[in-house]
Short mmCIF file of C-alpha atoms (C1' of nucleotides) in Angstrom, two decimals:
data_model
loop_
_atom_site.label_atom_id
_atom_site.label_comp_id
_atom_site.label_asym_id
_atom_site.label_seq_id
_atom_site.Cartn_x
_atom_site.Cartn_y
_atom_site.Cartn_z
CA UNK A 418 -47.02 64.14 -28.01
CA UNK A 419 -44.18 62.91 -25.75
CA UNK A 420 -41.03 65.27 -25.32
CA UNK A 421 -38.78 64.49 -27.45
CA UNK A 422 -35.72 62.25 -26.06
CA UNK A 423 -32.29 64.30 -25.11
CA UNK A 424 -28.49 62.90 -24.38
CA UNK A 425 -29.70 62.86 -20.71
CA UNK A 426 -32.37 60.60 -21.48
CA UNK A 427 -30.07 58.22 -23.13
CA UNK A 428 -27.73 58.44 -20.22
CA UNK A 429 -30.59 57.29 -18.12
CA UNK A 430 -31.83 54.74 -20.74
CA UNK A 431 -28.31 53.34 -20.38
CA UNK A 432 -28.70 52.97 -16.68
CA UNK A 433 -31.85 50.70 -17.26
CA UNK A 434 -29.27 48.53 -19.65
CA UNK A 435 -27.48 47.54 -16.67
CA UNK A 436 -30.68 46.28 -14.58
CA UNK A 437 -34.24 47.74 -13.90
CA UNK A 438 -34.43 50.36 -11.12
CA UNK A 439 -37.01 52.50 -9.03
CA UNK A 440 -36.45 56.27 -10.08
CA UNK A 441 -35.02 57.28 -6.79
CA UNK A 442 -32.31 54.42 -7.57
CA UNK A 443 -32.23 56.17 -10.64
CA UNK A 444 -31.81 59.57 -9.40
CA UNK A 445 -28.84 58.31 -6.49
CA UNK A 446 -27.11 55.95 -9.35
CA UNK A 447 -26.76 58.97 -11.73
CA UNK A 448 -25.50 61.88 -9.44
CA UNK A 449 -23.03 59.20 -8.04
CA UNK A 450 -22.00 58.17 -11.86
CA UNK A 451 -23.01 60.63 -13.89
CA UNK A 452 -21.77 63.89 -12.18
CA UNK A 453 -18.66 64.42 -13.53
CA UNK A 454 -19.42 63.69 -17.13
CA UNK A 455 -22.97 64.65 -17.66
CA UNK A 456 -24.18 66.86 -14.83
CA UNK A 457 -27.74 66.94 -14.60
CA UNK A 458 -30.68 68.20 -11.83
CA UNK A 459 -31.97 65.37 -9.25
CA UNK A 460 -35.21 66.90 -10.67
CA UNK A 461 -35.23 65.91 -14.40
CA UNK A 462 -33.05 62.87 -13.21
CA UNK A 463 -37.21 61.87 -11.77
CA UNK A 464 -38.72 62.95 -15.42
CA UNK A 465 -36.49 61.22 -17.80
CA UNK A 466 -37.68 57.52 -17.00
CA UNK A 467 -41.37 58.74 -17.44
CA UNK A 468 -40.60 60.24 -20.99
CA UNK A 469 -38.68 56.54 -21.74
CA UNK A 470 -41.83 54.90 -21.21
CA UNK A 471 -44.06 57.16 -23.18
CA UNK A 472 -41.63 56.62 -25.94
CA UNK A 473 -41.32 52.79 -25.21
CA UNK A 474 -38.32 52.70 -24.71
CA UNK A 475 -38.99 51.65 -21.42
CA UNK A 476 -41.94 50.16 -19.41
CA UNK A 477 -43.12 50.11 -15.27
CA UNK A 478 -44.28 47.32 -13.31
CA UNK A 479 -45.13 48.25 -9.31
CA UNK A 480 -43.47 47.12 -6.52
CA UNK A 481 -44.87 47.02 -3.08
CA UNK A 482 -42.49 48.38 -0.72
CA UNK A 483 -43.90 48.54 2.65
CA UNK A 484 -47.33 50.41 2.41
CA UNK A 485 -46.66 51.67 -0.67
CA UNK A 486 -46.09 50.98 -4.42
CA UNK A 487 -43.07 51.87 -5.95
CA UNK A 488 -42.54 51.93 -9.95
CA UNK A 489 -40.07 49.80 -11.10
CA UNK A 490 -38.42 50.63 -14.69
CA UNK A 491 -37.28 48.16 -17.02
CA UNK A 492 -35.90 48.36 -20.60
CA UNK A 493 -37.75 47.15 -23.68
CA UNK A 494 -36.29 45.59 -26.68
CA UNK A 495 -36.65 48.92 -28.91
CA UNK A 496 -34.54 50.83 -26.04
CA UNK A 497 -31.95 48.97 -26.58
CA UNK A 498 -32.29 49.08 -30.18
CA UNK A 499 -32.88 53.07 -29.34
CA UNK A 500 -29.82 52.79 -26.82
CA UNK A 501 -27.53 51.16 -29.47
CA UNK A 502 -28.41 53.71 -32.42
CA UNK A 503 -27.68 56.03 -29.79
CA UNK A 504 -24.27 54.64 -29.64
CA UNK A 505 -22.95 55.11 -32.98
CA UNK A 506 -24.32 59.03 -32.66
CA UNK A 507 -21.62 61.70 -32.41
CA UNK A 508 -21.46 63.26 -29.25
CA UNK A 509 -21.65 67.08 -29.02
CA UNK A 510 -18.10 68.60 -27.73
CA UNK A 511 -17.11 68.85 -24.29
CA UNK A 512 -18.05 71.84 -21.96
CA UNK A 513 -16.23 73.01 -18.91
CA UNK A 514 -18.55 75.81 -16.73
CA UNK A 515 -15.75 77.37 -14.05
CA UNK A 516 -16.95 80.44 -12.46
CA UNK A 517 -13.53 80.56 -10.76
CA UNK A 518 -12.40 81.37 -14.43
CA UNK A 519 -14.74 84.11 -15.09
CA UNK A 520 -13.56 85.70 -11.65
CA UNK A 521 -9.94 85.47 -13.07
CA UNK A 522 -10.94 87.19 -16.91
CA UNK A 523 -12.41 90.41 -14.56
CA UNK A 524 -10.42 90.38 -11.72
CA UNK A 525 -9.73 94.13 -12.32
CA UNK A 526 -13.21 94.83 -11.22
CA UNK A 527 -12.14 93.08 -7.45
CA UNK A 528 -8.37 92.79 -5.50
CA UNK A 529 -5.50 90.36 -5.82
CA UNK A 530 -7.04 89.05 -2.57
CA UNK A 531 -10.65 88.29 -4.02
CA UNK A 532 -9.15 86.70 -7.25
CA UNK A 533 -6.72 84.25 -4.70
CA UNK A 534 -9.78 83.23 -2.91
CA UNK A 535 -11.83 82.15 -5.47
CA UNK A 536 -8.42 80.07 -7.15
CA UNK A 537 -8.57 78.50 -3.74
CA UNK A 538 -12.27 77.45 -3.87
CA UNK A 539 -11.46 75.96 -7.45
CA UNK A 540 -8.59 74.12 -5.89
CA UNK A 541 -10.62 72.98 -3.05
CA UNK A 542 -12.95 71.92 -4.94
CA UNK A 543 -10.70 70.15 -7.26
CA UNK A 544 -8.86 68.48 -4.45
CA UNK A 545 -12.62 67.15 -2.69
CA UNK A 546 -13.75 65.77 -5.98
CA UNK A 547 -10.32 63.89 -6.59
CA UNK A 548 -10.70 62.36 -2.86
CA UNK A 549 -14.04 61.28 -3.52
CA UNK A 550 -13.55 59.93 -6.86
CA UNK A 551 -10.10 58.02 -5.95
CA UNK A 552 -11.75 56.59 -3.27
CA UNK A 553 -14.55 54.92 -4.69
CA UNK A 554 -12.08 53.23 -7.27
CA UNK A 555 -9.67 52.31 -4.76
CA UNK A 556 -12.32 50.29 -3.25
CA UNK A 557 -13.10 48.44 -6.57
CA UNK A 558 -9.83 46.80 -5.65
CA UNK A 559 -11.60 45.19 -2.79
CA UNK A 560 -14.43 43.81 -4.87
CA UNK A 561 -16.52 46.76 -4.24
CA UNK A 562 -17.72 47.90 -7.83
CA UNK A 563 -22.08 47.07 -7.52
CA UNK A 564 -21.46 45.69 -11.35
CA UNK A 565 -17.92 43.80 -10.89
CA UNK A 566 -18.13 43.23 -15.00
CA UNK A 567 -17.82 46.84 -15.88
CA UNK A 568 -14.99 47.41 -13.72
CA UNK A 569 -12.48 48.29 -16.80
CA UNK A 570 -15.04 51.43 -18.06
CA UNK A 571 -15.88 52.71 -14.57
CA UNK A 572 -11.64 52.30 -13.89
CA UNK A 573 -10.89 54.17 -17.27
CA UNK A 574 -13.36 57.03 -16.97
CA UNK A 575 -11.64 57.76 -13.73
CA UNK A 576 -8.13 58.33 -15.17
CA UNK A 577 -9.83 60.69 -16.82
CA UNK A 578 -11.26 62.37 -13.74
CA UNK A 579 -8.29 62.45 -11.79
CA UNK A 580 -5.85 64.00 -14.52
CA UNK A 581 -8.44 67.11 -14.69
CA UNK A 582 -8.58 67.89 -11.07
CA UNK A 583 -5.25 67.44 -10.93
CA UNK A 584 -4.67 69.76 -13.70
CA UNK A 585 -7.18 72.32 -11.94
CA UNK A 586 -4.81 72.11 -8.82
CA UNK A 587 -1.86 72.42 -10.32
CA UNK A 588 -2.67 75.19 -12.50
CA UNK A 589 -4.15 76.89 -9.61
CA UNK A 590 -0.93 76.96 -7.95
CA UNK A 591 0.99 78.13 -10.97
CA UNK A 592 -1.73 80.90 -11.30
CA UNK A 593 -1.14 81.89 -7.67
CA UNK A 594 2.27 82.10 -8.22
CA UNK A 595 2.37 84.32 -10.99
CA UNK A 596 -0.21 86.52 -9.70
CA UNK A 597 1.48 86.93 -6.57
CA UNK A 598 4.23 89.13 -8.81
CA UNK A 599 1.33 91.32 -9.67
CA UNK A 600 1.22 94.88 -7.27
CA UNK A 601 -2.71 94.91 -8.47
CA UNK A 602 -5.10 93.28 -10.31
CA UNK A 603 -5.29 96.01 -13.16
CA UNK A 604 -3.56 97.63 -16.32
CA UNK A 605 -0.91 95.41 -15.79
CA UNK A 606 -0.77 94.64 -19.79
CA UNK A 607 1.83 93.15 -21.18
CA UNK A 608 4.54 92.07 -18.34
CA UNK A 609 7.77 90.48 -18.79
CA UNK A 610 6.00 87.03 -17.66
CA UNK A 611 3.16 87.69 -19.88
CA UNK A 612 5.13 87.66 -22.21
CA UNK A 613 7.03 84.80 -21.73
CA UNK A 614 3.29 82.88 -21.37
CA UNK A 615 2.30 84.44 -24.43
CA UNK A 616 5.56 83.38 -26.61
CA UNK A 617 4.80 79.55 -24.64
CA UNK A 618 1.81 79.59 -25.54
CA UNK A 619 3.27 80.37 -29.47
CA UNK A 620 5.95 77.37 -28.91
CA UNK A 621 2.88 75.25 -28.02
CA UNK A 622 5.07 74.19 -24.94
CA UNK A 623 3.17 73.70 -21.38
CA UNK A 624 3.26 76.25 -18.86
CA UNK A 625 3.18 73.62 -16.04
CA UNK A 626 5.83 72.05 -16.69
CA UNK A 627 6.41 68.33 -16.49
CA UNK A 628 4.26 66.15 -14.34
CA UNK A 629 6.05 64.63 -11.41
CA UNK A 630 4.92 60.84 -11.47
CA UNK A 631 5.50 60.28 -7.74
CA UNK B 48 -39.98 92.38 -10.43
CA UNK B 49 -37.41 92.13 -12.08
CA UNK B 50 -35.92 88.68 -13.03
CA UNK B 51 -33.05 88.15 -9.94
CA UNK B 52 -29.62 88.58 -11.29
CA UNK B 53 -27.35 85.21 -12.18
CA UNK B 54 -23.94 84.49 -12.55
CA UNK B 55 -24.40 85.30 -16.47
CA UNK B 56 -25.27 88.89 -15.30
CA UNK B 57 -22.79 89.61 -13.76
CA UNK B 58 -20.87 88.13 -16.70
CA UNK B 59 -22.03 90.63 -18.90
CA UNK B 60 -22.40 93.60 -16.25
CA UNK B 61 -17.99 92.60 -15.90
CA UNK B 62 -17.83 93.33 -19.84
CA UNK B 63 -20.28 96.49 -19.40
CA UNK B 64 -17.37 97.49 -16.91
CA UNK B 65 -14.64 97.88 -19.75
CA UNK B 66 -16.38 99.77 -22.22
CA UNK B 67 -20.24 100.34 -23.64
CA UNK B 68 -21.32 98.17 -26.24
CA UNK B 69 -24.25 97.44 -28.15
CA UNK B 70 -26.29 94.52 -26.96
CA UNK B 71 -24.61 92.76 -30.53
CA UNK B 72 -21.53 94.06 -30.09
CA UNK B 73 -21.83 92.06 -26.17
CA UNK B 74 -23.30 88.94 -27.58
CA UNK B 75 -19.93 88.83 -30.02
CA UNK B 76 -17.60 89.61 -27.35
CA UNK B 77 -19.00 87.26 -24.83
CA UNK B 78 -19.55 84.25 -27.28
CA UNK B 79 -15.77 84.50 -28.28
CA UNK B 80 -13.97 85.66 -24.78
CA UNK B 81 -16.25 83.55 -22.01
CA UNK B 82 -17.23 80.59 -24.34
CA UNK B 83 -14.85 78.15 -22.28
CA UNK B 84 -14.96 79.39 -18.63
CA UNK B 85 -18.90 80.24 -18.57
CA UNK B 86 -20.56 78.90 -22.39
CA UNK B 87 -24.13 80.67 -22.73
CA UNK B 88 -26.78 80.66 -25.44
CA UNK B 89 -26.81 84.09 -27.84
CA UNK B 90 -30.09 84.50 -26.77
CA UNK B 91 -29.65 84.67 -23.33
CA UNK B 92 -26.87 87.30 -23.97
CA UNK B 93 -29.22 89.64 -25.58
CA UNK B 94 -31.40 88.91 -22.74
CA UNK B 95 -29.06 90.16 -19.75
CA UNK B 96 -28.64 93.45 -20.46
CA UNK B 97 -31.81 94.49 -20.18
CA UNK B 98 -32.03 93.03 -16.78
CA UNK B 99 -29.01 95.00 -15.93
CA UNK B 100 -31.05 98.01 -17.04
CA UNK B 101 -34.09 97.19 -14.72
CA UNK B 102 -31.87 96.17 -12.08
CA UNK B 103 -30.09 100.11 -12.50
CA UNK B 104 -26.75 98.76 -13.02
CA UNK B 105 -26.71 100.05 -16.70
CA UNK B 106 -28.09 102.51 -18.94
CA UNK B 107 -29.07 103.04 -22.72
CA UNK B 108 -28.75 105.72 -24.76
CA UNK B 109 -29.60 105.20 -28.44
CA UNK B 110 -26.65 105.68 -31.20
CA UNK B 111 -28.11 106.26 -34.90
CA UNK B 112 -26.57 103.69 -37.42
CA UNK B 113 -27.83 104.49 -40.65
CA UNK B 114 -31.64 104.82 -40.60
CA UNK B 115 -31.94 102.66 -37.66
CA UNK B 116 -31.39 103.64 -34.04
CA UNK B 117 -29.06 101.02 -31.71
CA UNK B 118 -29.16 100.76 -28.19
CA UNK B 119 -25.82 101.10 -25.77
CA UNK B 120 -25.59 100.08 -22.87
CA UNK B 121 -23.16 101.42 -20.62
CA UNK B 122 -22.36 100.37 -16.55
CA UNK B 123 -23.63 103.01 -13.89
CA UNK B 124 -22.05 103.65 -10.42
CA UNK B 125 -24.15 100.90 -8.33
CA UNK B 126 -23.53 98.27 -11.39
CA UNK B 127 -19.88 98.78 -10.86
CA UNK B 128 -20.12 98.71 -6.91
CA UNK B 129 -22.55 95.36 -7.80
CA UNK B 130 -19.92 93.88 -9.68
CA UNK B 131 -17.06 94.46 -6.70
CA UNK B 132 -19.65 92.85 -4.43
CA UNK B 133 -19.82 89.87 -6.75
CA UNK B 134 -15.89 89.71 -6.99
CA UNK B 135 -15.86 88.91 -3.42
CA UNK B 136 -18.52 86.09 -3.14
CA UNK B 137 -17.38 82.66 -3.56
CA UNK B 138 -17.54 81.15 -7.27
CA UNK B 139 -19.29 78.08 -7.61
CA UNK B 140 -17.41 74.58 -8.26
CA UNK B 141 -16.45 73.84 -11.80
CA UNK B 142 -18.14 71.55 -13.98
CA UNK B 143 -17.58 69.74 -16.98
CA UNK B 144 -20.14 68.55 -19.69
CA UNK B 145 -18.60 65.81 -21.53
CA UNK B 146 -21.13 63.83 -23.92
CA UNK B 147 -17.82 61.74 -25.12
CA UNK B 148 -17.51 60.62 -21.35
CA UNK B 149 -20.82 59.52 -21.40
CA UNK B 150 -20.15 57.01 -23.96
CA UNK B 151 -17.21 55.45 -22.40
CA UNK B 152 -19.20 54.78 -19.18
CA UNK B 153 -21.92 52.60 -21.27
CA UNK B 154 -19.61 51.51 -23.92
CA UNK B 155 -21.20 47.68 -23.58
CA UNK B 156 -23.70 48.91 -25.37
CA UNK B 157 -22.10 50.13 -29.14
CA UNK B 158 -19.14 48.51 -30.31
CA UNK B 159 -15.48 49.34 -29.82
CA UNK B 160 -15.48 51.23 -32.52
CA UNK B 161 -18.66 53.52 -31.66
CA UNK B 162 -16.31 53.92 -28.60
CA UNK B 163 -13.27 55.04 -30.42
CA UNK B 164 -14.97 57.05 -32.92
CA UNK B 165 -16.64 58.91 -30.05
CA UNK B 166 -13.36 59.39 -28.20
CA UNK B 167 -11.90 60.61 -31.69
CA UNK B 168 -14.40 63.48 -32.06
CA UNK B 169 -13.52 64.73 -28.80
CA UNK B 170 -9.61 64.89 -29.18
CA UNK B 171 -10.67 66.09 -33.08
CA UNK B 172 -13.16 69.48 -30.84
CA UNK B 173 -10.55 69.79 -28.44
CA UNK B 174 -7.67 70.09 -31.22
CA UNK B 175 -9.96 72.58 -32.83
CA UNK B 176 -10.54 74.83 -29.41
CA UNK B 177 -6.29 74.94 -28.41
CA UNK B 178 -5.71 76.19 -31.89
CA UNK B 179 -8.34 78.95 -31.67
CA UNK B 180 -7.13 79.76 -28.01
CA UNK B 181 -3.45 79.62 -29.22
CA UNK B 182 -4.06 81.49 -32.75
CA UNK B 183 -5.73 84.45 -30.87
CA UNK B 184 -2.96 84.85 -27.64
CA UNK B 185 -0.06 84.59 -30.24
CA UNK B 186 -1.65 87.59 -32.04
CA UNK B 187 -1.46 89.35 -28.96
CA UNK B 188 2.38 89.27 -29.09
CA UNK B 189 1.92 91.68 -31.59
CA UNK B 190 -0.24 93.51 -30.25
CA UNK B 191 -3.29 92.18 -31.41
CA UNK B 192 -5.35 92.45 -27.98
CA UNK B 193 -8.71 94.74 -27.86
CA UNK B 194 -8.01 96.12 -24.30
CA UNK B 195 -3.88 95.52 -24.26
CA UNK B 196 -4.02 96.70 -20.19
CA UNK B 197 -6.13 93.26 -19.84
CA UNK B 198 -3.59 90.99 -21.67
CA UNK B 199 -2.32 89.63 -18.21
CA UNK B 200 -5.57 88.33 -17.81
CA UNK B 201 -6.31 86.87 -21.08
CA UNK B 202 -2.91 85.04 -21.40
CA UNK B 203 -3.29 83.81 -17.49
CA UNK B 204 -6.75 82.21 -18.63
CA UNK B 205 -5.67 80.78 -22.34
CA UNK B 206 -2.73 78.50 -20.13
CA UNK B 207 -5.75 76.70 -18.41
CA UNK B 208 -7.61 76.31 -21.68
CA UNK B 209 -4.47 75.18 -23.13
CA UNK B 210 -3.35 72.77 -20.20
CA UNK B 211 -7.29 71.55 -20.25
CA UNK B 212 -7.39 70.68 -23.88
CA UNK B 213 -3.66 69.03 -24.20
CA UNK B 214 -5.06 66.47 -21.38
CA UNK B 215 -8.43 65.57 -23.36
CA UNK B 216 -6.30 64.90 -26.38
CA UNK B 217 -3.28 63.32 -24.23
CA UNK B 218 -6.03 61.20 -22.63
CA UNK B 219 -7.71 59.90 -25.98
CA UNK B 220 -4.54 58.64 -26.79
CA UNK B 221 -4.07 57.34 -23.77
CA UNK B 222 -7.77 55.71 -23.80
CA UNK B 223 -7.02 54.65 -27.25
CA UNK B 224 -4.69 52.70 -26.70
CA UNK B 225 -5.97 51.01 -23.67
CA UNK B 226 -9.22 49.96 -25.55
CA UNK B 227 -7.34 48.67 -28.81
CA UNK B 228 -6.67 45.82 -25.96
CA UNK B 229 -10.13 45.17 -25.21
CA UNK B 230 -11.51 42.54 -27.30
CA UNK B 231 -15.24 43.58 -26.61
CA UNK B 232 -16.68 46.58 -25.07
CA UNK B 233 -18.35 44.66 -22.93
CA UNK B 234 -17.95 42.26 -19.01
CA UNK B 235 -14.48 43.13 -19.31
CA UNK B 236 -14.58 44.04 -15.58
CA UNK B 237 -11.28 43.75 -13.23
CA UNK B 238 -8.42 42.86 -16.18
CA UNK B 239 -4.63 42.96 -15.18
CA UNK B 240 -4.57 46.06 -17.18
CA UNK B 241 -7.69 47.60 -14.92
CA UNK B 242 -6.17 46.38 -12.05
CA UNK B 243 -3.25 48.36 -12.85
CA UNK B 244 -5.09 51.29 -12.99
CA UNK B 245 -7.02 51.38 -10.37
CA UNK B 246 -3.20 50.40 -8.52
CA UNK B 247 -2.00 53.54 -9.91
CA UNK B 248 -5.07 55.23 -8.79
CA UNK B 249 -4.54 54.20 -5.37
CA UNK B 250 -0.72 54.99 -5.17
CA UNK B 251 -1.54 58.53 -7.17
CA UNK B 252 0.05 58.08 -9.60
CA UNK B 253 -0.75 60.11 -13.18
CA UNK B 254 -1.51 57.12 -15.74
CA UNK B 255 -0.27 59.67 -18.48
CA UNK B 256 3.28 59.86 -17.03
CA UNK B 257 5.12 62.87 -17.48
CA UNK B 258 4.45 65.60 -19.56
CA UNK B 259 7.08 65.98 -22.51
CA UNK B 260 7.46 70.03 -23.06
CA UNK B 261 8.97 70.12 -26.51
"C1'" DT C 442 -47.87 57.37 20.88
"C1'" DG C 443 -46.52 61.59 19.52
"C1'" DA C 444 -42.66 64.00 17.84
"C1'" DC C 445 -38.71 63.96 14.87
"C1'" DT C 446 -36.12 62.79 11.13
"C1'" DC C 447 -35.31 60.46 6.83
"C1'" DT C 448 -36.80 58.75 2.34
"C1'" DA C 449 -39.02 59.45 -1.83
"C1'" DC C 450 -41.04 61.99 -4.40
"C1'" DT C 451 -44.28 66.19 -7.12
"C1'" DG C 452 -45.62 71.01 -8.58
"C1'" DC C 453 -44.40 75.21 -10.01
"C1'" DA C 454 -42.05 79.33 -11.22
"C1'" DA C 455 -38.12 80.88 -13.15
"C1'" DA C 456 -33.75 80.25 -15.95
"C1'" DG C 457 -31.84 79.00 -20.22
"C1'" DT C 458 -31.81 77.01 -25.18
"C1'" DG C 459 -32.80 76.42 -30.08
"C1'" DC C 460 -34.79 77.76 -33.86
"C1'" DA C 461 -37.65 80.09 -36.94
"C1'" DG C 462 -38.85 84.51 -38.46
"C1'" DT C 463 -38.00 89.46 -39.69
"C1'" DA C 464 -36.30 93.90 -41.02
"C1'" DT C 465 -32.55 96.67 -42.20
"C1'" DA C 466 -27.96 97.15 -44.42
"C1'" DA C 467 -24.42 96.07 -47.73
"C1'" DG C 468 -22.64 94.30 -51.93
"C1'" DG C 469 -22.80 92.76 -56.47
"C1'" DT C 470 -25.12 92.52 -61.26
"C1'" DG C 471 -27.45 93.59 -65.81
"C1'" DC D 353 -29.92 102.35 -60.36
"C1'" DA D 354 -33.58 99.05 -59.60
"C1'" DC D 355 -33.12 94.24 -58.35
"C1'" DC D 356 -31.45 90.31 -56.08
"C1'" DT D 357 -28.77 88.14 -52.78
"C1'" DT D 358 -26.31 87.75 -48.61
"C1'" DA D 359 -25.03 89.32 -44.05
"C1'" DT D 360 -26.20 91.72 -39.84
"C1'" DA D 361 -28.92 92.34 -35.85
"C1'" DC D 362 -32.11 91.13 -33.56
"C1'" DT D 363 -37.22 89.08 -31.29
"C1'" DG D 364 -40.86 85.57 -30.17
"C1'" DC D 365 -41.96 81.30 -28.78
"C1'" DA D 366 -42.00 76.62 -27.50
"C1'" DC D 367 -39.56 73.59 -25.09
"C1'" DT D 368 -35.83 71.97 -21.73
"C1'" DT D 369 -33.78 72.24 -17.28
"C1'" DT D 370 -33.23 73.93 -12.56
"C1'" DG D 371 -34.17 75.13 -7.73
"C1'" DC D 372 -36.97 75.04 -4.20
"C1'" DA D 373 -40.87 74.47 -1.42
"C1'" DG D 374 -44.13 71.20 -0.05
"C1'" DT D 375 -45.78 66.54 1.28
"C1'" DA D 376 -46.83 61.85 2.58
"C1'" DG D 377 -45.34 57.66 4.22
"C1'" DA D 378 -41.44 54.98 6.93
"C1'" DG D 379 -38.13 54.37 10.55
"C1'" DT D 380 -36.50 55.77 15.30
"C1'" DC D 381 -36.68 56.73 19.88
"C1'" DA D 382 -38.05 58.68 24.52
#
DNA sequence: TGACTCTACTGCAAAGTGCAGTATAAGGTG
DNA sequence: CACCTTATACTGCACTTTGCAGTAGAGTCA
């Protein structure tokens, strides 16, 4: 019996909606897409096309490239009947994985020092994913986008990209800033400014402050 | 050998480090305090501390409840200087698993209201997460918090979850209201108002525009 | 033309998840 | 107070996913 399908292969049977590709295309296409909302393993990114075809969703035809074959996957009618009944699924509810944030919940176990560093690395982070992902829709601008006609969901999934690694650089300033008024990482408790988070945080207002639109 | 130890070990070693617990009384605590900066299975949390046992970072000693016999584990000497070893290693980036996401990127193949109705049950899970994040730090106003010399930790952490969920329900809106313009989900591609966007995106500019702080 | 390096994968062990199953404990009912 | 139900506290197992090592052809250059 064939594995059963998962989101990620519906994320990859939505890549074959756009046009039939080789699995490495595959694989390259859905890190470069993919990573930010559905993070997945070049590894299973290889499997998933396999398990389409056992299902039918899916089927191969080879293509000689050079010396070799290479398999080239296309989508059958019934995956994009599977694709759109897919569609009208509801999707499971968003995840965020930030080791940076465990390091901040302990940071008694380590020094003010250790906790600043590994804020930084967040922000870093943050601040190399932003680049990467602003630049690639700056250059859609130009005419760049490799399928021009779906321009206005690759443009609007990046707004939403961009506001949360802002917000991850921003806060991680903030947090530096308040943790620089802290003589150690422990027993601190209840300070005057955790308070003041804490009754925010009851007044529902932000702690950031208003966005500067530049 | 022993399995090697992963970030979720040290996870759980961290909580070891504030008191003993049972390996329930861990799962509990680690399901409701780490689920948004490092969300594991149940199962794997039973798992850990046994590795942290073969590893020697913890130990067991049973405690009788009723007419069964629990185990508890508690941190040893080397799992503590483990854990200050970790503290100073660099965290890995952050990721976010957003199934919602997903559906905006191939939204040419459900309808625009698949789309919205997706984007809906995300704002509706992240509404549901900022009121469990703000209903538990309010409560620690008065008092309320399990370890009160960690509070400056907790409420330092529940302003990113806050910040983090405001922008995924600020952004539905905001993706809401771009889409009710669409009059397809699909070969849209480069429309004034994409254009626009991917303008702002150049220039930097938030397409949220400022925060409001009530 | 052999020596590297890059592309394009596959196998495998180990990490992590989901779910069904189980045994004790606790709480209510006639 | 025996009986039934529900909640607590797990474990086993199959399956999913990851990381990494290995490999075979393709391009590149002295």
């Amino acid at each position: 019996m064939a594995p059963r399908l998962t989101t990620s292969s519906y994320a990859i049977l939505a890549l074959l909606a756009i046009q039939p590709w080789t699995a490495y295309e595959l694989t390259q296409q859905a890190t470069r897409s993919l990573r930010f909302a559905w993070p997945k393993s070049e590894r299973l990114l290889y499997s998933e096309p396999k398990k389409l075809v056992d299902h039918g969703l899916a089927t191969t035809h080879d293509k000689p490239i050079g010396k070799r074959t290479r398999a080239v996957y296309t989508i059958t009618g019934e995956g994009r009947a599977a694709l759109q009944a897919w569609m009208t699924t509801s999707p499971e509810p968003p995840a965020l994985e930030a080791e940076a944030l465990l390091r901040l919940l302990f940071a008694e176990n380590g020094s003010t020092d250790d906790l600043i560093s590994a804020l930084d690395t967040m922000a870093r982070d943050a601040a190399e994913m932003y680049e990467q992902v602003a630049t690639i829709n700056s250059g859609y601008l130009d005419g760049r986008h490799p399928f021009p006609e779906r321009t206005h969901l690759s443009a609007l999934f990046a707004t939403f990209q961009l506001e949360l690694f802002d917000l991850m650089m921003k806060w991680v300033e903030y947090a530096k800033a308040e943790i620089a008024t802290w003589p150690d990482t422990e027993g601190l408790g209840m300070t005057d400014r955790t308070e003041a988070i804490l009754n925010s945080i009851k007044e529902r207002q932000s702690v950031l402050g208003p966005h500067e639109t530049p």
